[in-house]
PDB file of C-alpha atoms in Angstrom:
ATOM      1  CA  MET A1496     -17.707   3.784  10.441  1.00 51.00           C
ATOM      2  CA  LYS A1497     -14.822   5.684   8.969  1.00 57.00           C
ATOM      3  CA  ASN A1498     -12.220   3.100  10.055  1.00 62.00           C
ATOM      4  CA  ASN A1499     -14.402   0.319   8.756  1.00 69.00           C
ATOM      5  CA  THR A1500     -14.657   2.111   5.269  1.00 76.00           C
ATOM      6  CA  LEU A1501     -10.957   2.594   5.151  1.00 82.00           C
ATOM      7  CA  SER A1502     -10.182  -1.052   5.951  1.00 87.00           C
ATOM      8  CA  SER A1503     -12.647  -2.131   3.394  1.00 87.00           C
ATOM      9  CA  LEU A1504     -10.980   0.132   0.855  1.00 87.00           C
ATOM     10  CA  LEU A1505      -7.533  -1.232   1.641  1.00 90.00           C
ATOM     11  CA  ALA A1506      -8.920  -4.825   1.388  1.00 90.00           C
ATOM     12  CA  LEU A1507     -10.462  -4.072  -2.040  1.00 90.00           C
ATOM     13  CA  HIS A1508      -7.248  -2.490  -3.447  1.00 88.00           C
ATOM     14  CA  VAL A1509      -5.087  -5.407  -2.284  1.00 92.00           C
ATOM     15  CA  ALA A1510      -7.604  -7.880  -3.819  1.00 91.00           C
ATOM     16  CA  VAL A1511      -7.679  -6.022  -7.227  1.00 88.00           C
ATOM     17  CA  PHE A1512      -3.866  -5.997  -7.185  1.00 90.00           C
ATOM     18  CA  LEU A1513      -3.767  -9.758  -6.633  1.00 90.00           C
ATOM     19  CA  PHE A1514      -6.378 -10.211  -9.237  1.00 83.00           C
ATOM     20  CA  GLY A1515      -4.285  -8.430 -11.805  1.00 80.00           C
ATOM     21  CA  ALA A1516      -1.214 -10.465 -10.833  1.00 84.00           C
ATOM     22  CA  ALA A1517      -3.075 -13.572 -11.310  1.00 81.00           C
ATOM     23  CA  GLY A1518      -3.376 -13.111 -14.973  1.00 74.00           C
ATOM     24  CA  VAL A1519       0.487 -12.769 -15.206  1.00 78.00           C
ATOM     25  CA  VAL A1520       0.979 -15.886 -13.112  1.00 83.00           C
ATOM     26  CA  GLY A1521      -1.496 -17.780 -15.314  1.00 78.00           C
ATOM     27  CA  LYS A1522       0.274 -16.722 -18.395  1.00 76.00           C
ATOM     28  CA  LEU A1523       3.722 -17.802 -16.982  1.00 81.00           C
ATOM     29  CA  LEU A1524       2.382 -21.196 -16.234  1.00 84.00           C
ATOM     30  CA  ALA A1525       1.562 -21.640 -19.925  1.00 76.00           C
ATOM     31  CA  THR A1526      -1.321 -24.204 -19.432  1.00 84.00           C
ATOM     32  CA  GLY A1527      -4.905 -24.466 -20.570  1.00 87.00           C
ATOM     33  CA  ALA A1528      -7.716 -22.467 -19.013  1.00 88.00           C
ATOM     34  CA  LEU A1529      -9.490 -25.582 -17.742  1.00 93.00           C
ATOM     35  CA  LEU A1530      -6.556 -26.625 -15.660  1.00 93.00           C
ATOM     36  CA  LEU A1531      -5.757 -23.141 -14.491  1.00 92.00           C
ATOM     37  CA  VAL A1532      -9.213 -22.563 -13.156  1.00 93.00           C
ATOM     38  CA  PHE A1533      -9.595 -26.070 -11.604  1.00 95.00           C
ATOM     39  CA  GLY A1534      -6.171 -25.876  -9.930  1.00 94.00           C
ATOM     40  CA  ARG A1535      -6.666 -22.316  -8.604  1.00 91.00           C
ATOM     41  CA  THR A1536     -10.190 -23.166  -7.172  1.00 94.00           C
ATOM     42  CA  LEU A1537      -9.021 -26.496  -5.698  1.00 95.00           C
ATOM     43  CA  PHE A1538      -6.097 -25.176  -3.980  1.00 96.00           C
ATOM     44  CA  ALA A1539      -7.819 -21.922  -2.924  1.00 94.00           C
ATOM     45  CA  ALA A1540     -10.565 -24.231  -1.114  1.00 95.00           C
ATOM     46  CA  LEU A1541      -8.014 -26.599   0.466  1.00 96.00           C
ATOM     47  CA  SER A1542      -5.749 -23.654   1.794  1.00 94.00           C
ATOM     48  CA  LEU A1543      -8.890 -22.106   3.494  1.00 93.00           C
ATOM     49  CA  LEU A1544      -9.789 -25.303   5.535  1.00 93.00           C
ATOM     50  CA  PRO A1545      -7.184 -24.855   8.308  1.00 93.00           C
ATOM     51  CA  LEU A1546      -8.313 -21.120   8.651  1.00 90.00           C
ATOM     52  CA  LEU A1547     -11.871 -22.112   8.953  1.00 92.00           C
ATOM     53  CA  ALA A1548     -11.019 -24.876  11.431  1.00 91.00           C
ATOM     54  CA  LEU A1549      -9.062 -22.411  13.755  1.00 91.00           C
ATOM     55  CA  GLN A1550     -12.067 -20.019  13.567  1.00 88.00           C
ATOM     56  CA  GLY A1551     -14.561 -22.878  14.441  1.00 89.00           C
ATOM     57  CA  GLN A1552     -16.359 -22.291  11.066  1.00 88.00           C
ATOM     58  CA  LEU A1553     -16.567 -25.852   9.826  1.00 87.00           C
ATOM     59  CA  ASN A1554     -20.254 -26.135  10.370  1.00 85.00           C
ATOM     60  CA  PHE A1555     -21.832 -26.075   6.881  1.00 83.00           C
ATOM     61  CA  ARG A1556     -25.552 -26.496   7.814  1.00 80.00           C
ATOM     62  CA  ASP A1557     -27.994 -23.926   6.612  1.00 76.00           C
ATOM     63  CA  ILE A1558     -25.953 -22.784   3.704  1.00 79.00           C
ATOM     64  CA  PRO A1559     -27.972 -20.733   1.237  1.00 79.00           C
ATOM     65  CA  LYS A1560     -28.521 -22.419  -2.219  1.00 79.00           C
ATOM     66  CA  THR A1561     -27.098 -19.272  -3.787  1.00 83.00           C
ATOM     67  CA  VAL A1562     -23.635 -20.295  -2.797  1.00 87.00           C
ATOM     68  CA  ILE A1563     -23.958 -23.106  -5.479  1.00 89.00           C
ATOM     69  CA  LEU A1564     -24.909 -20.583  -7.966  1.00 90.00           C
ATOM     70  CA  CYS A1565     -21.995 -18.391  -7.029  1.00 90.00           C
ATOM     71  CA  GLY A1566     -19.580 -21.240  -7.478  1.00 93.00           C
ATOM     72  CA  VAL A1567     -20.880 -21.772 -11.039  1.00 94.00           C
ATOM     73  CA  LEU A1568     -20.592 -18.120 -11.764  1.00 93.00           C
ATOM     74  CA  LEU A1569     -17.127 -18.083 -10.298  1.00 92.00           C
ATOM     75  CA  ALA A1570     -16.100 -20.982 -12.593  1.00 94.00           C
ATOM     76  CA  MET A1571     -17.682 -19.341 -15.698  1.00 94.00           C
ATOM     77  CA  HIS A1572     -16.052 -16.007 -14.996  1.00 91.00           C
ATOM     78  CA  TRP A1573     -12.587 -17.341 -14.856  1.00 89.00           C
ATOM     79  CA  LEU A1574     -12.890 -20.008 -17.651  1.00 93.00           C
ATOM     80  CA  THR A1575     -14.279 -17.330 -20.118  1.00 93.00           C
ATOM     81  CA  PHE A1576     -11.496 -14.823 -19.219  1.00 86.00           C
ATOM     82  CA  PHE A1577      -8.594 -17.290 -19.407  1.00 84.00           C
ATOM     83  CA  ALA A1578     -10.232 -18.759 -22.644  1.00 87.00           C
ATOM     84  CA  SER A1579     -10.139 -15.324 -24.204  1.00 84.00           C
ATOM     85  CA  LEU A1580      -6.348 -15.277 -23.896  1.00 76.00           C
ATOM     86  CA  ASN A1581      -6.099 -18.130 -26.406  1.00 79.00           C
ATOM     87  CA  PHE A1582      -7.544 -16.054 -29.176  1.00 82.00           C
ATOM     88  CA  ALA A1583      -5.952 -12.585 -28.976  1.00 73.00           C
ATOM     89  CA  PRO A1584      -3.626 -10.436 -26.837  1.00 69.00           C
ATOM     90  CA  VAL A1585      -4.676  -9.903 -23.147  1.00 68.00           C
ATOM     91  CA  ALA A1586      -5.926  -6.443 -23.911  1.00 65.00           C
ATOM     92  CA  PHE A1587      -8.924  -7.720 -25.707  1.00 71.00           C
ATOM     93  CA  GLY A1588     -10.133  -9.973 -23.000  1.00 75.00           C
ATOM     94  CA  LEU A1589      -9.517  -7.264 -20.467  1.00 70.00           C
ATOM     95  CA  MET A1590     -11.580  -4.633 -22.719  1.00 70.00           C
ATOM     96  CA  GLY A1591     -14.526  -7.085 -22.612  1.00 76.00           C
ATOM     97  CA  PHE A1592     -14.218  -7.627 -18.812  1.00 77.00           C
ATOM     98  CA  ALA A1593     -14.276  -3.782 -18.542  1.00 71.00           C
ATOM     99  CA  SER A1594     -17.888  -4.065 -19.202  1.00 73.00           C
ATOM    100  CA  PHE A1595     -18.271  -5.338 -15.579  1.00 76.00           C
ATOM    101  CA  PRO A1596     -18.910  -1.752 -14.150  1.00 72.00           C
ATOM    102  CA  LEU A1597     -21.639  -1.017 -16.654  1.00 71.00           C
ATOM    103  CA  PHE A1598     -23.460  -4.288 -15.940  1.00 78.00           C
ATOM    104  CA  VAL A1599     -23.309  -3.511 -12.287  1.00 76.00           C
ATOM    105  CA  ALA A1600     -24.567  -0.005 -12.856  1.00 71.00           C
ATOM    106  CA  LEU A1601     -27.540  -1.267 -14.783  1.00 72.00           C
ATOM    107  CA  LEU A1602     -28.336  -4.214 -12.422  1.00 77.00           C
ATOM    108  CA  GLU A1603     -27.488  -3.158  -8.874  1.00 74.00           C
ATOM    109  CA  PRO A1604     -30.176  -0.497  -8.458  1.00 73.00           C
ATOM    110  CA  TRP A1605     -32.650  -2.996  -9.599  1.00 74.00           C
ATOM    111  CA  PHE A1606     -31.454  -5.722  -7.202  1.00 75.00           C
ATOM    112  CA  PHE A1607     -30.920  -3.657  -4.100  1.00 70.00           C
ATOM    113  CA  LYS A1608     -33.457  -0.958  -4.823  1.00 72.00           C
ATOM    114  CA  GLU A1609     -30.861   1.834  -4.621  1.00 68.00           C
ATOM    115  CA  THR A1610     -30.116   5.036  -6.452  1.00 68.00           C
ATOM    116  CA  ARG A1611     -26.674   4.994  -8.121  1.00 62.00           C
ATOM    117  CA  ARG A1612     -24.370   7.911  -7.432  1.00 67.00           C
ATOM    118  CA  ALA A1613     -23.633  10.272 -10.203  1.00 71.00           C
ATOM    119  CA  SER A1614     -19.911  10.128  -9.310  1.00 68.00           C
ATOM    120  CA  ASP A1615     -19.895   6.379  -9.927  1.00 66.00           C
ATOM    121  CA  ALA A1616     -21.841   6.751 -13.156  1.00 71.00           C
ATOM    122  CA  TRP A1617     -19.181   9.169 -14.477  1.00 75.00           C
ATOM    123  CA  ALA A1618     -16.387   7.079 -13.280  1.00 72.00           C
ATOM    124  CA  ALA A1619     -17.737   4.001 -14.955  1.00 73.00           C
ATOM    125  CA  VAL A1620     -18.005   5.900 -18.315  1.00 78.00           C
ATOM    126  CA  LEU A1621     -14.370   7.092 -17.815  1.00 79.00           C
ATOM    127  CA  VAL A1622     -13.269   3.464 -17.041  1.00 73.00           C
ATOM    128  CA  VAL A1623     -14.708   2.104 -20.386  1.00 75.00           C
ATOM    129  CA  THR A1624     -13.304   5.153 -22.160  1.00 80.00           C
ATOM    130  CA  GLY A1625      -9.894   4.339 -20.808  1.00 76.00           C
ATOM    131  CA  MET A1626     -10.214   0.687 -21.769  1.00 71.00           C
ATOM    132  CA  VAL A1627     -11.234   1.612 -25.285  1.00 76.00           C
ATOM    133  CA  VAL A1628      -8.208   3.921 -25.654  1.00 79.00           C
ATOM    134  CA  MET A1629      -5.946   1.070 -24.474  1.00 68.00           C
ATOM    135  CA  VAL A1630      -6.829  -1.227 -27.332  1.00 68.00           C
ATOM    136  CA  SER A1631      -7.850   1.463 -29.971  1.00 70.00           C
ATOM    137  CA  ASP A1632      -4.588   0.824 -32.067  1.00 65.00           C
ATOM    138  CA  ALA A1633      -4.725  -3.043 -31.868  1.00 63.00           C
ATOM    139  CA  SER A1634      -5.315  -5.162 -34.981  1.00 65.00           C
ATOM    140  CA  TRP A1635      -8.917  -6.580 -35.069  1.00 65.00           C
ATOM    141  CA  ASN A1636      -9.615  -9.889 -36.557  1.00 66.00           C
ATOM    142  CA  GLY A1637     -11.726 -12.961 -35.954  1.00 69.00           C
ATOM    143  CA  GLY A1638      -9.798 -14.068 -32.939  1.00 78.00           C
ATOM    144  CA  ALA A1639      -9.933 -10.548 -31.369  1.00 74.00           C
ATOM    145  CA  VAL A1640     -13.722 -10.603 -31.730  1.00 78.00           C
ATOM    146  CA  ILE A1641     -13.934 -14.049 -30.005  1.00 85.00           C
ATOM    147  CA  ALA A1642     -11.812 -12.781 -27.281  1.00 82.00           C
ATOM    148  CA  LEU A1643     -13.798  -9.655 -26.732  1.00 79.00           C
ATOM    149  CA  ALA A1644     -17.002 -11.731 -26.582  1.00 85.00           C
ATOM    150  CA  LEU A1645     -15.551 -14.013 -24.035  1.00 91.00           C
ATOM    151  CA  GLY A1646     -14.338 -11.052 -22.030  1.00 84.00           C
ATOM    152  CA  ILE A1647     -17.822  -9.620 -21.935  1.00 84.00           C
ATOM    153  CA  LEU A1648     -19.225 -13.000 -20.817  1.00 93.00           C
ATOM    154  CA  SER A1649     -16.554 -12.825 -18.086  1.00 91.00           C
ATOM    155  CA  GLY A1650     -17.598  -9.326 -16.953  1.00 86.00           C
ATOM    156  CA  LEU A1651     -21.360 -10.275 -16.840  1.00 90.00           C
ATOM    157  CA  SER A1652     -20.697 -13.433 -14.776  1.00 93.00           C
ATOM    158  CA  PHE A1653     -18.445 -11.445 -12.339  1.00 86.00           C
ATOM    159  CA  ALA A1654     -21.115  -8.637 -12.095  1.00 85.00           C
ATOM    160  CA  PHE A1655     -23.671 -11.295 -11.002  1.00 89.00           C
ATOM    161  CA  LEU A1656     -21.215 -13.009  -8.669  1.00 87.00           C
ATOM    162  CA  ALA A1657     -20.206  -9.625  -7.029  1.00 80.00           C
ATOM    163  CA  MET A1658     -23.815  -8.712  -6.421  1.00 82.00           C
ATOM    164  CA  ALA A1659     -24.616 -12.078  -4.981  1.00 83.00           C
ATOM    165  CA  ASN A1660     -21.623 -11.817  -2.759  1.00 76.00           C
ATOM    166  CA  ARG A1661     -22.777  -8.474  -1.461  1.00 74.00           C
ATOM    167  CA  TRP A1662     -26.190  -9.840  -0.783  1.00 74.00           C
ATOM    168  CA  GLN A1663     -24.959 -12.834   1.389  1.00 67.00           C
ATOM    169  CA  GLY A1664     -21.802 -11.308   2.623  1.00 56.00           C
ATOM    170  CA  GLY A1665     -23.358 -10.291   5.948  1.00 62.00           C
ATOM    171  CA  GLN A1666     -24.768 -13.783   6.411  1.00 73.00           C
ATOM    172  CA  ILE A1667     -21.535 -15.827   5.884  1.00 81.00           C
ATOM    173  CA  PRO A1668     -17.986 -14.891   7.094  1.00 83.00           C
ATOM    174  CA  ALA A1669     -15.862 -13.781   4.058  1.00 80.00           C
ATOM    175  CA  PHE A1670     -13.324 -16.493   3.931  1.00 85.00           C
ATOM    176  CA  LYS A1671     -15.913 -19.167   4.655  1.00 89.00           C
ATOM    177  CA  LEU A1672     -17.885 -17.846   1.697  1.00 86.00           C
ATOM    178  CA  ALA A1673     -14.651 -17.853  -0.340  1.00 87.00           C
ATOM    179  CA  PHE A1674     -14.050 -21.540   0.597  1.00 93.00           C
ATOM    180  CA  LEU A1675     -17.608 -22.640  -0.370  1.00 92.00           C
ATOM    181  CA  GLN A1676     -17.570 -20.750  -3.644  1.00 91.00           C
ATOM    182  CA  ASN A1677     -14.195 -22.092  -4.728  1.00 93.00           C
ATOM    183  CA  GLY A1678     -15.014 -25.597  -3.586  1.00 95.00           C
ATOM    184  CA  VAL A1679     -18.228 -25.570  -5.606  1.00 95.00           C
ATOM    185  CA  ALA A1680     -16.332 -24.193  -8.665  1.00 95.00           C
ATOM    186  CA  ALA A1681     -13.720 -26.989  -8.427  1.00 96.00           C
ATOM    187  CA  LEU A1682     -16.554 -29.706  -8.011  1.00 96.00           C
ATOM    188  CA  VAL A1683     -18.296 -28.162 -11.042  1.00 94.00           C
ATOM    189  CA  LEU A1684     -15.218 -28.427 -13.088  1.00 95.00           C
ATOM    190  CA  LEU A1685     -14.065 -31.891 -11.816  1.00 95.00           C
ATOM    191  CA  PRO A1686     -15.930 -34.001 -14.444  1.00 95.00           C
ATOM    192  CA  TRP A1687     -14.490 -31.927 -17.311  1.00 94.00           C
ATOM    193  CA  VAL A1688     -11.060 -32.132 -15.893  1.00 94.00           C
ATOM    194  CA  LEU A1689     -11.168 -35.988 -15.440  1.00 93.00           C
ATOM    195  CA  GLY A1690     -12.788 -36.448 -18.976  1.00 92.00           C
ATOM    196  CA  SER A1691     -10.410 -34.242 -20.747  1.00 91.00           C
ATOM    197  CA  GLY A1692      -7.188 -35.704 -19.440  1.00 87.00           C
ATOM    198  CA  VAL A1693      -5.609 -32.290 -18.715  1.00 89.00           C
ATOM    199  CA  MET A1694      -3.940 -33.565 -15.635  1.00 86.00           C
ATOM    200  CA  SER A1695      -1.708 -36.092 -17.414  1.00 84.00           C
ATOM    201  CA  ASP A1696       1.821 -35.277 -17.883  1.00 83.00           C
ATOM    202  CA  VAL A1697       1.687 -31.991 -15.803  1.00 86.00           C
ATOM    203  CA  ALA A1698       5.047 -30.906 -14.854  1.00 87.00           C
ATOM    204  CA  PRO A1699       5.806 -30.416 -10.980  1.00 89.00           C
ATOM    205  CA  GLN A1700       6.558 -26.801 -11.433  1.00 90.00           C
ATOM    206  CA  THR A1701       3.117 -26.192 -12.832  1.00 91.00           C
ATOM    207  CA  TRP A1702       1.493 -27.761  -9.845  1.00 92.00           C
ATOM    208  CA  TYR A1703       3.643 -25.624  -7.686  1.00 93.00           C
ATOM    209  CA  GLY A1704       2.428 -22.478  -9.750  1.00 92.00           C
ATOM    210  CA  LEU A1705      -1.256 -23.656  -9.420  1.00 94.00           C
ATOM    211  CA  VAL A1706      -0.704 -23.894  -5.550  1.00 94.00           C
ATOM    212  CA  LEU A1707       0.577 -20.416  -5.400  1.00 94.00           C
ATOM    213  CA  LEU A1708      -2.261 -19.229  -7.659  1.00 92.00           C
ATOM    214  CA  GLY A1709      -4.816 -20.836  -5.586  1.00 93.00           C
ATOM    215  CA  VAL A1710      -3.581 -19.738  -2.191  1.00 94.00           C
ATOM    216  CA  VAL A1711      -2.404 -16.250  -2.690  1.00 93.00           C
ATOM    217  CA  PHE A1712      -4.044 -15.089  -5.807  1.00 91.00           C
ATOM    218  CA  THR A1713      -7.338 -16.808  -5.297  1.00 89.00           C
ATOM    219  CA  ALA A1714      -8.088 -17.741  -1.714  1.00 90.00           C
ATOM    220  CA  LEU A1715      -6.543 -14.515  -0.226  1.00 91.00           C
ATOM    221  CA  SER A1716      -7.844 -12.095  -2.960  1.00 90.00           C
ATOM    222  CA  HIS A1717     -11.325 -13.630  -3.018  1.00 82.00           C
ATOM    223  CA  GLY A1718     -11.688 -13.393   0.706  1.00 85.00           C
ATOM    224  CA  LEU A1719     -10.528  -9.791   0.711  1.00 89.00           C
ATOM    225  CA  PHE A1720     -12.774  -8.859  -2.005  1.00 86.00           C
ATOM    226  CA  MET A1721     -15.963 -10.299  -0.282  1.00 81.00           C
ATOM    227  CA  PHE A1722     -14.757  -8.583   2.941  1.00 86.00           C
ATOM    228  CA  SER A1723     -14.709  -5.262   1.263  1.00 87.00           C
ATOM    229  CA  LEU A1724     -18.412  -5.834   0.044  1.00 80.00           C
ATOM    230  CA  ARG A1725     -19.579  -5.608   3.565  1.00 78.00           C
ATOM    231  CA  ARG A1726     -19.063  -1.917   3.634  1.00 78.00           C
ATOM    232  CA  LEU A1727     -18.848  -0.895  -0.058  1.00 81.00           C
ATOM    233  CA  SER A1728     -21.405  -0.977  -2.839  1.00 77.00           C
ATOM    234  CA  THR A1729     -20.933  -3.445  -5.730  1.00 75.00           C
ATOM    235  CA  SER A1730     -20.917  -0.565  -8.149  1.00 72.00           C
ATOM    236  CA  PHE A1731     -17.758   1.023  -6.377  1.00 77.00           C
ATOM    237  CA  ALA A1732     -16.064  -2.311  -6.094  1.00 80.00           C
ATOM    238  CA  SER A1733     -16.611  -2.833  -9.805  1.00 74.00           C
ATOM    239  CA  LEU A1734     -14.912   0.440 -10.530  1.00 73.00           C
ATOM    240  CA  MET A1735     -11.987  -0.459  -8.451  1.00 78.00           C
ATOM    241  CA  THR A1736     -11.760  -3.815 -10.169  1.00 77.00           C
ATOM    242  CA  SER A1737     -11.121  -1.965 -13.313  1.00 71.00           C
ATOM    243  CA  LEU A1738      -7.639  -1.343 -11.954  1.00 78.00           C
ATOM    244  CA  GLU A1739      -6.883  -4.980 -12.560  1.00 76.00           C
ATOM    245  CA  PRO A1740      -5.650  -4.577 -16.245  1.00 71.00           C
ATOM    246  CA  VAL A1741      -3.640  -1.487 -15.077  1.00 75.00           C
ATOM    247  CA  TYR A1742      -1.909  -3.670 -12.424  1.00 80.00           C
ATOM    248  CA  GLY A1743      -1.664  -6.580 -14.882  1.00 76.00           C
ATOM    249  CA  MET A1744      -0.079  -4.259 -17.536  1.00 73.00           C
ATOM    250  CA  LEU A1745       2.546  -3.013 -14.966  1.00 80.00           C
ATOM    251  CA  LEU A1746       3.439  -6.522 -13.807  1.00 81.00           C
ATOM    252  CA  ALA A1747       3.472  -7.846 -17.348  1.00 76.00           C
ATOM    253  CA  TYR A1748       6.092  -5.182 -18.232  1.00 77.00           C
ATOM    254  CA  PHE A1749       8.410  -6.352 -15.446  1.00 81.00           C
ATOM    255  CA  PHE A1750       7.780 -10.291 -15.700  1.00 80.00           C
ATOM    256  CA  LEU A1751       6.716 -10.863 -19.252  1.00 73.00           C
ATOM    257  CA  ASN A1752       8.583  -8.099 -21.072  1.00 76.00           C
ATOM    258  CA  GLU A1753       5.473  -6.799 -22.638  1.00 70.00           C
ATOM    259  CA  THR A1754       6.009  -3.119 -23.157  1.00 74.00           C
ATOM    260  CA  PRO A1755       2.715  -0.958 -23.232  1.00 67.00           C
ATOM    261  CA  GLY A1756       2.231   1.644 -26.026  1.00 71.00           C
ATOM    262  CA  ILE A1757       1.441   5.201 -25.701  1.00 80.00           C
ATOM    263  CA  ARG A1758      -2.193   4.562 -26.108  1.00 76.00           C
ATOM    264  CA  GLU A1759      -2.182   1.877 -23.463  1.00 70.00           C
ATOM    265  CA  LEU A1760      -0.356   4.210 -21.086  1.00 75.00           C
ATOM    266  CA  ILE A1761      -3.084   6.973 -21.772  1.00 81.00           C
ATOM    267  CA  GLY A1762      -5.937   4.557 -21.264  1.00 75.00           C
ATOM    268  CA  ALA A1763      -4.389   3.221 -18.046  1.00 70.00           C
ATOM    269  CA  LEU A1764      -4.036   6.945 -16.796  1.00 78.00           C
ATOM    270  CA  ILE A1765      -7.723   7.520 -17.497  1.00 79.00           C
ATOM    271  CA  VAL A1766      -8.699   4.335 -15.564  1.00 71.00           C
ATOM    272  CA  LEU A1767      -6.410   5.467 -12.579  1.00 70.00           C
ATOM    273  CA  VAL A1768      -7.990   8.907 -12.476  1.00 76.00           C
ATOM    274  CA  ALA A1769     -11.576   7.549 -12.631  1.00 73.00           C
ATOM    275  CA  THR A1770     -10.986   4.959  -9.835  1.00 67.00           C
ATOM    276  CA  GLY A1771      -8.944   7.443  -7.815  1.00 67.00           C
ATOM    277  CA  TYR A1772     -11.818   9.852  -7.999  1.00 69.00           C
ATOM    278  CA  ALA A1773     -14.532   7.226  -7.118  1.00 66.00           C
ATOM    279  CA  SER A1774     -12.415   6.104  -4.221  1.00 60.00           C
ATOM    280  CA  TYR A1775     -12.015   9.725  -2.858  1.00 63.00           C
ATOM    281  CA  GLN A1776     -15.819  10.215  -3.193  1.00 65.00           C
ATOM    282  CA  HIS A1777     -16.410   7.020  -1.167  1.00 57.00           C
ATOM    283  CA  GLY A1778     -13.851   8.043   1.410  1.00 54.00           C
ATOM    284  CA  GLN A1779     -15.580  11.332   1.803  1.00 56.00           C
ATOM    285  CA  HIS A1780     -18.913   9.685   2.098  1.00 56.00           C
ATOM    286  CA  GLY A1781     -17.620   7.421   4.828  1.00 49.00           C
ATOM    287  CA  GLN A1782     -16.195  10.382   6.772  1.00 41.00           C
ATOM    288  CA  ARG A1783     -19.488  12.414   6.368  1.00 42.00           C
ATOM    289  CA  SER A1784     -21.536   9.422   7.786  1.00 45.00           C
ATOM    290  CA  THR A1785     -19.429   9.669  11.038  1.00 41.00           C
ATOM    291  CA  ASP A1786     -20.083  13.353  11.588  1.00 41.00           C
TER     292      ASP A1786
END
């Protein structure tokens, strides 16, 4: 049990790091949210097909209908987040997305009939506090309010998606589930992509970037995240996902020359302390369960 918990923790942290890096890659590509999300879901699904073939998992009979719902939620999550970047600096969208742990804290006990740990509750409060500190000295205007609202919608849709993944994670292998959800998301977005004409005059380097975004920062990260939910609660995973803006801030400093201010650094430190504390508590819980 202890080794399984540690492997799940490692998978989760790698997934969250890739989540944070995806935002930087998306910004470097400098293309619209619709093409970004469609490209990453399409290439993620295509890249997972050979893996599923090698594992003999190309049988898609008896797939739960919730997979379709998860694909829609996945598309909604990414669309709202990337759209928020068009109205204000990244911090506002990330602050809205930071509501994710609170949505999970409210909904998970009801869905799974569980009692939330006090350590997770305190960690969730600290995470939100850290995110508020990170954007406390930013300039608020109409665009920032829209970005925050879109970020909150992104957090809510991801909370539902994470809980659905936890529920069906034991029924469908992790990377098969990632293929199905990304495939559904791409199919849902296809009519809008064709109707909007966003694929016309796309530079070759943009397509290369979308392939990279889909294979590494979507297929791999998505599969690792769902693998982690087999042993870890959604509430804990949501706290670890709060490290995404911290990783994103660090990577943006190196690749986008975006230098964080003192309040952003203090807020990031609070998030790191909160997630580190929650991770330690879950590691101790996994160790005690083997005694």
